[in-house]
CSV table of C-alpha atoms in Angstrom, one decimal:
chain,number,residue,atom,x,y,z
A,1,MET,CA,94.5,117.2,118.7
A,2,ALA,CA,94.0,113.3,118.1
A,3,VAL,CA,92.1,111.8,114.9
A,4,ASP,CA,88.9,110.9,115.9
A,5,GLY,CA,88.7,107.1,115.8
A,6,PRO,CA,86.9,103.7,116.8
A,7,PRO,CA,86.4,103.7,121.0
A,8,ASP,CA,89.7,103.1,122.6
A,9,HIS,CA,92.0,102.8,119.3
A,10,GLY,CA,93.2,106.2,121.0
A,11,ALA,CA,97.2,106.5,122.6
A,12,ILE,CA,99.3,103.3,123.5
A,13,ASP,CA,100.2,104.2,127.1
A,14,GLY,CA,99.7,108.2,126.9
A,15,ARG,CA,101.5,108.2,123.8
A,16,THR,CA,100.4,111.3,121.0
A,17,THR,CA,97.9,109.9,118.1
A,18,LEU,CA,98.1,111.2,114.6
A,19,THR,CA,97.3,114.7,113.9
A,20,HIS,CA,94.7,115.3,111.8
A,21,ASP,CA,97.2,115.6,108.5
A,22,HIS,CA,98.1,112.2,109.6
A,23,GLN,CA,102.0,113.4,110.3
A,24,PRO,CA,103.8,111.5,113.0
A,25,THR,CA,104.1,113.7,116.5
A,26,ARG,CA,106.1,113.0,119.6
A,27,GLY,CA,106.1,109.7,121.2
A,28,GLU,CA,103.7,108.4,118.5
A,29,PRO,CA,104.9,104.2,118.4
A,30,ARG,CA,106.2,103.8,114.5
A,31,VAL,CA,105.9,100.2,113.1
A,32,ALA,CA,107.6,99.3,109.9
A,33,LEU,CA,105.8,96.7,107.8
A,34,VAL,CA,108.3,95.1,105.8
A,35,THR,CA,108.0,94.4,102.0
A,36,CYS,CA,109.8,93.8,98.6
A,37,ALA,CA,111.1,95.8,95.8
A,38,ASP,CA,108.3,94.1,93.9
A,39,LEU,CA,104.8,94.7,95.8
A,40,PRO,CA,106.6,98.4,97.3
A,41,ASP,CA,103.4,99.6,98.6
A,42,LEU,CA,102.2,95.7,100.5
A,43,GLU,CA,99.9,93.6,98.8
A,44,PRO,CA,96.0,94.5,99.4
A,45,ASP,CA,95.7,91.7,102.6
A,46,ASP,CA,98.6,93.3,104.4
A,47,ARG,CA,97.3,97.1,103.3
A,48,LEU,CA,94.6,96.7,105.8
A,49,LEU,CA,96.3,96.0,108.5
A,50,ARG,CA,98.3,99.3,108.0
A,51,ALA,CA,94.9,100.7,107.9
A,52,ALA,CA,94.1,99.0,111.1
A,53,LEU,CA,96.8,100.2,113.2
A,54,ALA,CA,96.6,103.7,112.0
A,55,ALA,CA,92.6,103.4,113.6
A,56,ARG,CA,95.1,103.2,116.6
A,57,GLY,CA,97.2,105.8,116.9
A,58,VAL,CA,99.9,103.9,115.3
A,59,HIS,CA,102.2,105.5,112.8
A,60,VAL,CA,102.8,102.6,110.0
A,61,ASP,CA,106.2,103.2,107.3
A,62,THR,CA,106.2,100.3,104.6
A,63,VAL,CA,109.6,100.0,104.0
A,64,ILE,CA,111.5,98.0,101.7
A,65,TRP,CA,113.4,94.9,103.4
A,66,ASP,CA,116.9,95.9,101.3
A,67,ALA,CA,116.8,99.6,100.6
A,68,PRO,CA,119.9,101.3,101.6
A,69,ASP,CA,120.4,103.6,105.2
A,70,VAL,CA,117.2,102.6,106.6
A,71,ASP,CA,116.9,103.5,110.1
A,72,TRP,CA,115.8,100.1,111.6
A,73,ALA,CA,116.6,101.3,115.1
A,74,GLY,CA,114.6,103.5,115.3
A,75,TYR,CA,111.5,101.7,114.9
A,76,ASP,CA,109.6,100.6,118.3
A,77,LEU,CA,108.5,97.0,115.9
A,78,VAL,CA,109.1,95.7,112.6
A,79,VAL,CA,107.3,93.8,111.2
A,80,ILE,CA,108.1,91.7,108.2
A,81,ARG,CA,105.6,90.7,105.6
A,82,SER,CA,105.5,90.7,101.8
A,83,THR,CA,109.3,90.0,101.4
A,84,TRP,CA,108.0,87.2,99.2
A,85,ASP,CA,112.2,87.5,96.9
A,86,TYR,CA,113.7,86.5,99.8
A,87,ALA,CA,113.9,82.7,98.4
A,88,VAL,CA,116.5,83.3,96.0
A,89,ARG,CA,118.3,85.4,98.4
A,90,ARG,CA,118.4,83.7,101.7
A,91,ASP,CA,121.2,84.0,103.0
A,92,GLU,CA,121.1,87.4,102.6
A,93,PHE,CA,117.9,88.1,103.7
A,94,VAL,CA,119.0,86.2,107.7
A,95,ALA,CA,121.5,88.1,107.3
A,96,TRP,CA,119.2,91.8,107.1
A,97,ALA,CA,117.5,90.2,109.8
A,98,HIS,CA,120.0,89.7,112.5
A,99,THR,CA,121.0,93.4,112.3
A,100,VAL,CA,117.0,94.7,113.0
A,101,PRO,CA,116.3,95.7,116.4
A,102,ARG,CA,112.5,94.5,117.6
A,103,LEU,CA,112.1,92.3,114.6
A,104,ALA,CA,109.1,89.9,114.2
A,105,ASN,CA,108.7,87.0,114.2
A,106,PRO,CA,112.7,87.3,115.8
A,107,ALA,CA,115.5,86.8,113.6
A,108,ASP,CA,116.2,83.3,114.6
A,109,VAL,CA,112.3,81.9,114.0
A,110,VAL,CA,113.5,83.4,110.3
A,111,ALA,CA,116.8,81.5,110.4
A,112,TRP,CA,115.1,78.3,111.3
A,113,ASN,CA,111.5,78.6,109.1
A,114,THR,CA,113.0,80.1,105.6
A,115,ASP,CA,115.0,76.0,105.3
A,116,LYS,CA,112.0,73.7,105.1
A,117,ARG,CA,114.0,71.3,106.4
A,118,TYR,CA,112.9,72.8,109.5
A,119,LEU,CA,109.7,69.1,109.0
A,120,ASP,CA,112.2,67.1,110.4
A,121,ALA,CA,112.3,69.0,113.5
A,122,LEU,CA,108.8,68.9,113.7
A,123,SER,CA,108.6,65.5,112.7
A,124,ALA,CA,110.5,64.2,115.7
A,125,ALA,CA,108.6,66.2,117.7
A,126,GLY,CA,105.9,64.1,116.9
A,127,VAL,CA,103.7,66.2,114.6
A,128,PRO,CA,102.2,64.5,111.8
A,129,THR,CA,103.8,66.1,108.4
A,130,VAL,CA,104.0,65.2,104.8
A,131,PRO,CA,106.6,62.2,103.8
A,132,THR,CA,109.9,64.2,102.5
A,133,THR,CA,112.5,63.6,100.9
A,134,TRP,CA,116.1,65.3,100.5
A,135,VAL,CA,118.3,65.7,97.6
A,136,ALA,CA,121.3,68.0,97.9
A,137,PRO,CA,122.8,69.5,95.2
A,138,GLY,CA,125.7,67.1,93.7
A,139,GLU,CA,123.5,64.4,95.2
A,140,THR,CA,121.3,61.5,92.9
A,141,GLY,CA,117.8,61.8,93.6
A,142,GLN,CA,116.1,58.2,93.8
A,143,LEU,CA,112.3,59.0,92.3
A,144,PRO,CA,110.2,56.6,93.5
A,145,GLU,CA,108.5,53.9,90.9
A,146,ARG,CA,105.4,55.1,90.6
A,147,GLY,CA,102.7,57.6,92.2
A,148,GLU,CA,101.9,61.0,91.9
A,149,TYR,CA,105.0,63.1,94.1
A,150,VAL,CA,105.6,67.2,94.7
A,151,VAL,CA,108.8,68.3,93.8
A,152,LYS,CA,110.2,71.4,94.9
A,153,PRO,CA,112.9,73.4,96.7
A,154,ALA,CA,113.5,74.1,100.4
A,155,VAL,CA,113.8,76.9,100.0
A,156,SER,CA,110.9,78.8,98.2
A,157,ALA,CA,107.8,81.1,98.6
A,158,GLY,CA,104.2,80.9,97.1
A,159,SER,CA,104.9,77.1,95.0
A,160,LEU,CA,107.7,78.5,92.8
A,161,ASP,CA,110.0,76.6,90.9
A,162,SER,CA,107.7,73.4,92.4
A,163,GLY,CA,105.7,70.5,90.1
A,164,ARG,CA,103.3,67.2,90.3
A,165,TYR,CA,104.5,64.2,88.4
A,166,ASP,CA,103.1,61.5,87.5
A,167,LEU,CA,106.3,58.8,88.0
A,168,GLY,CA,104.5,55.8,86.5
A,169,ASP,CA,104.7,57.8,83.2
A,170,PRO,CA,108.0,58.0,81.5
A,171,GLY,CA,107.4,61.8,80.4
A,172,HIS,CA,106.9,62.7,84.0
A,173,ARG,CA,109.7,60.9,85.1
A,174,GLN,CA,111.9,62.7,83.0
A,175,LEU,CA,111.2,66.0,84.0
A,176,ALA,CA,110.9,65.0,87.7
A,177,ALA,CA,114.6,64.1,87.2
A,178,ASP,CA,115.0,67.1,85.4
A,179,HIS,CA,113.5,69.4,87.6
A,180,LEU,CA,116.0,67.7,90.0
A,181,THR,CA,118.8,68.1,88.3
A,182,ARG,CA,117.8,71.8,87.8
A,183,LEU,CA,117.3,72.9,91.3
A,184,GLY,CA,120.3,70.9,92.6
A,185,THR,CA,122.9,73.1,89.5
A,186,ALA,CA,121.3,76.0,91.0
A,187,GLY,CA,122.9,74.7,94.5
A,188,ARG,CA,119.5,74.3,95.9
A,189,VAL,CA,118.3,71.3,98.3
A,190,ALA,CA,115.1,69.6,96.6
A,191,MET,CA,112.4,68.1,98.6
A,192,VAL,CA,110.5,64.7,97.4
A,193,GLN,CA,106.9,64.5,98.6
A,194,PRO,CA,104.3,62.4,97.9
A,195,TYR,CA,101.0,63.9,96.7
A,196,LEU,CA,98.3,64.2,98.7
A,197,HIS,CA,95.1,63.8,96.9
A,198,GLY,CA,93.4,65.0,99.6
A,199,VAL,CA,94.3,68.7,98.3
A,200,ASP,CA,92.0,67.9,94.9
A,201,THR,CA,88.6,67.6,97.5
A,202,ALA,CA,89.5,68.8,100.6
A,203,GLY,CA,91.8,71.2,99.6
A,204,GLU,CA,94.6,73.1,101.8
A,205,THR,CA,93.3,74.4,105.3
A,206,ALA,CA,95.3,77.5,106.7
A,207,LEU,CA,95.0,78.3,110.3
A,208,LEU,CA,96.2,81.7,111.4
A,209,PHE,CA,96.7,82.7,115.1
A,210,ALA,CA,98.2,86.2,116.1
A,211,GLY,CA,100.4,86.5,118.9
A,212,GLY,CA,99.0,86.9,122.1
A,213,PRO,CA,100.5,87.4,125.8
A,214,THR,CA,101.2,83.3,126.5
A,215,GLY,CA,101.7,82.6,123.1
A,216,PRO,CA,99.8,82.7,119.6
A,217,VAL,CA,96.0,82.8,119.8
A,218,PHE,CA,93.5,81.4,117.1
A,219,SER,CA,92.3,83.7,114.7
A,220,HIS,CA,91.0,82.3,111.5
A,221,ALA,CA,90.9,79.5,109.3
A,222,ILE,CA,90.5,79.8,105.1
A,223,ARG,CA,90.8,77.3,102.1
A,224,LYS,CA,92.7,77.4,99.5
A,225,GLY,CA,92.0,75.3,96.7
A,226,ALA,CA,94.9,72.5,94.6
A,227,MET,CA,97.9,74.7,93.0
A,228,LEU,CA,100.0,71.9,91.5
A,229,ALA,CA,98.4,70.7,88.2
A,230,GLY,CA,101.4,69.4,86.6
A,231,PRO,CA,104.8,70.3,85.9
A,232,ASP,CA,106.9,72.9,86.7
A,233,LEU,CA,107.3,75.4,83.9
A,234,PRO,CA,108.9,78.7,83.7
A,235,SER,CA,107.3,81.4,85.5
A,236,GLU,CA,107.9,85.2,85.6
A,237,GLU,CA,105.2,85.7,89.0
A,238,LEU,CA,106.4,86.2,91.7
A,239,PHE,CA,104.0,83.9,93.2
A,240,ARG,CA,101.2,81.7,92.4
A,241,THR,CA,97.0,83.4,92.2
A,242,GLU,CA,95.2,81.4,94.8
A,243,ARG,CA,92.1,80.6,95.4
A,244,ILE,CA,91.1,81.8,99.5
A,245,ASP,CA,87.5,80.7,101.2
A,246,PRO,CA,86.4,80.9,104.6
A,247,ARG,CA,86.7,77.9,106.5
A,248,THR,CA,85.7,76.5,109.5
A,249,ALA,CA,88.8,75.1,111.4
A,250,THR,CA,88.1,71.4,113.0
A,251,GLY,CA,89.2,70.1,116.8
A,252,GLU,CA,91.5,68.0,115.0
A,253,GLN,CA,92.6,70.7,112.7
A,254,LEU,CA,93.1,72.8,115.7
A,255,ALA,CA,94.7,70.0,117.7
A,256,VAL,CA,98.1,70.0,114.9
A,257,ALA,CA,97.7,73.0,115.1
A,258,GLU,CA,99.3,73.6,118.8
A,259,ARG,CA,101.0,70.8,118.7
A,260,THR,CA,103.0,72.6,115.0
A,261,LEU,CA,103.1,76.0,117.3
A,262,ALA,CA,104.7,74.0,121.1
A,263,ALA,CA,107.5,72.6,118.9
A,264,VAL,CA,108.6,76.4,117.8
A,265,PRO,CA,112.4,76.9,118.9
A,266,GLY,CA,112.7,79.1,121.1
A,267,GLY,CA,108.7,79.1,122.5
A,268,ALA,CA,105.6,80.0,120.5
A,269,GLU,CA,104.6,82.9,122.9
A,270,ARG,CA,107.6,84.9,120.6
A,271,LEU,CA,105.8,84.7,117.8
A,272,LEU,CA,103.4,87.9,116.3
A,273,TYR,CA,101.8,85.6,113.9
A,274,ALA,CA,101.9,82.1,112.7
A,275,ARG,CA,100.1,80.0,109.4
A,276,VAL,CA,99.5,76.5,110.1
A,277,ASP,CA,99.2,74.6,106.5
A,278,LEU,CA,97.3,71.4,106.6
A,279,ILE,CA,96.1,68.5,104.0
A,280,PRO,CA,94.1,65.7,104.5
A,281,GLY,CA,96.6,62.6,104.7
A,282,PRO,CA,95.6,59.5,103.0
A,283,ASP,CA,93.4,58.1,106.0
A,284,GLY,CA,92.0,61.8,106.2
A,285,THR,CA,94.0,62.6,109.3
A,286,PRO,CA,95.5,66.4,108.9
A,287,VAL,CA,99.3,66.1,108.2
A,288,LEU,CA,101.4,69.3,108.2
A,289,VAL,CA,102.1,70.7,105.1
A,290,GLU,CA,104.0,73.7,105.7
A,291,LEU,CA,104.5,75.7,109.5
A,292,GLU,CA,104.5,79.7,108.0
A,293,LEU,CA,106.6,81.8,110.4
A,294,THR,CA,108.2,84.3,108.2
A,295,GLU,CA,106.3,86.5,105.9
A,296,PRO,CA,102.8,84.4,104.7
A,297,SER,CA,99.6,85.4,103.7
A,298,LEU,CA,97.4,86.2,106.7
A,299,PHE,CA,94.2,86.4,105.0
A,300,LEU,CA,93.0,89.4,106.3
A,301,GLY,CA,90.2,90.4,103.9
A,302,PRO,CA,88.0,86.2,104.3
A,303,ALA,CA,88.0,86.5,108.1
A,304,GLU,CA,85.9,89.2,109.4
A,305,GLY,CA,87.4,91.3,112.2
A,306,ALA,CA,90.4,89.2,111.2
A,307,ALA,CA,92.8,92.6,111.0
A,308,ASP,CA,91.8,94.2,114.0
A,309,ARG,CA,92.8,91.1,115.6
A,310,PHE,CA,96.5,91.0,113.9
A,311,ALA,CA,96.6,95.0,114.9
A,312,ASP,CA,95.9,94.2,118.2
A,313,ALA,CA,98.6,92.1,118.7
A,314,VAL,CA,100.6,94.4,117.4
A,315,VAL,CA,99.5,96.8,119.5
A,316,SER,CA,100.2,94.3,122.7
A,317,ARG,CA,103.4,93.6,121.4
A,318,LEU,CA,104.3,97.2,121.4
A,319,ARG,CA,103.1,97.6,124.6
A,320,ALA,CA,105.1,94.6,126.2
A,321,THR,CA,108.0,96.5,124.5
A,322,ALA,CA,107.6,100.2,125.6
């Protein structure tokens, strides 16, 4: 017998839903929500998605991405969520992604999106992006003479290994140079970007999209406050704490987000989720800071109905691949 639940949240294409003891029954759709060893039960936001999927009769397992002997082919859909330890093991993570059938988002998107040099491709496609200078290992980066700039690695998660420097200050300038050296010594490509002061006043706007039959559909927006207060300092944290508030997206922001998604290689219609992060540029118009297609926080908690919308996107994908 199926568990009582909300209307239309029962069987998918006639498949059986959960039994009363919450054990999966034969034919029930199976989804893996993928996380890392530091978050074995997901982060709180993703637990909302797990609950919404269970209410729709989907059996959900929480699986650590690098756990041994996982039968990934046994899942109808594998959804990357809190894999926030990938940054220092990107090659291994991308190789893993290519072994997983029915992965969301797809492995080639993961490979493209986990290196922020994708910003160059988006800029070439006409997306307004933060101007970026890249410094490869072994290169001597030429820092601007003055102004506030951000130094961070091209492969990173959660704003870790990122710092803000006033290059007109000799002390900060040396710290920025040391930061570049530290990243290069570790074999990491560095990126140098002007610090956009609009983040201190308007904040950063993240626009969240859930997959639809013809492409991602806008779900909700949130505001993130400024996170970089100064130079990069050693930290044991997996990610930095953010202040999150609901926000109403403007037409201009939505237009930039849609232009960004339209430039994703292979087509945006393959995406189960997307997050577009924007900051006001010097003239106040929105510019892209990051396009998150791999393991972004979806900020389901602050937005009413967001967990249901993303769960519905998963169910739609299950039906399409059944």
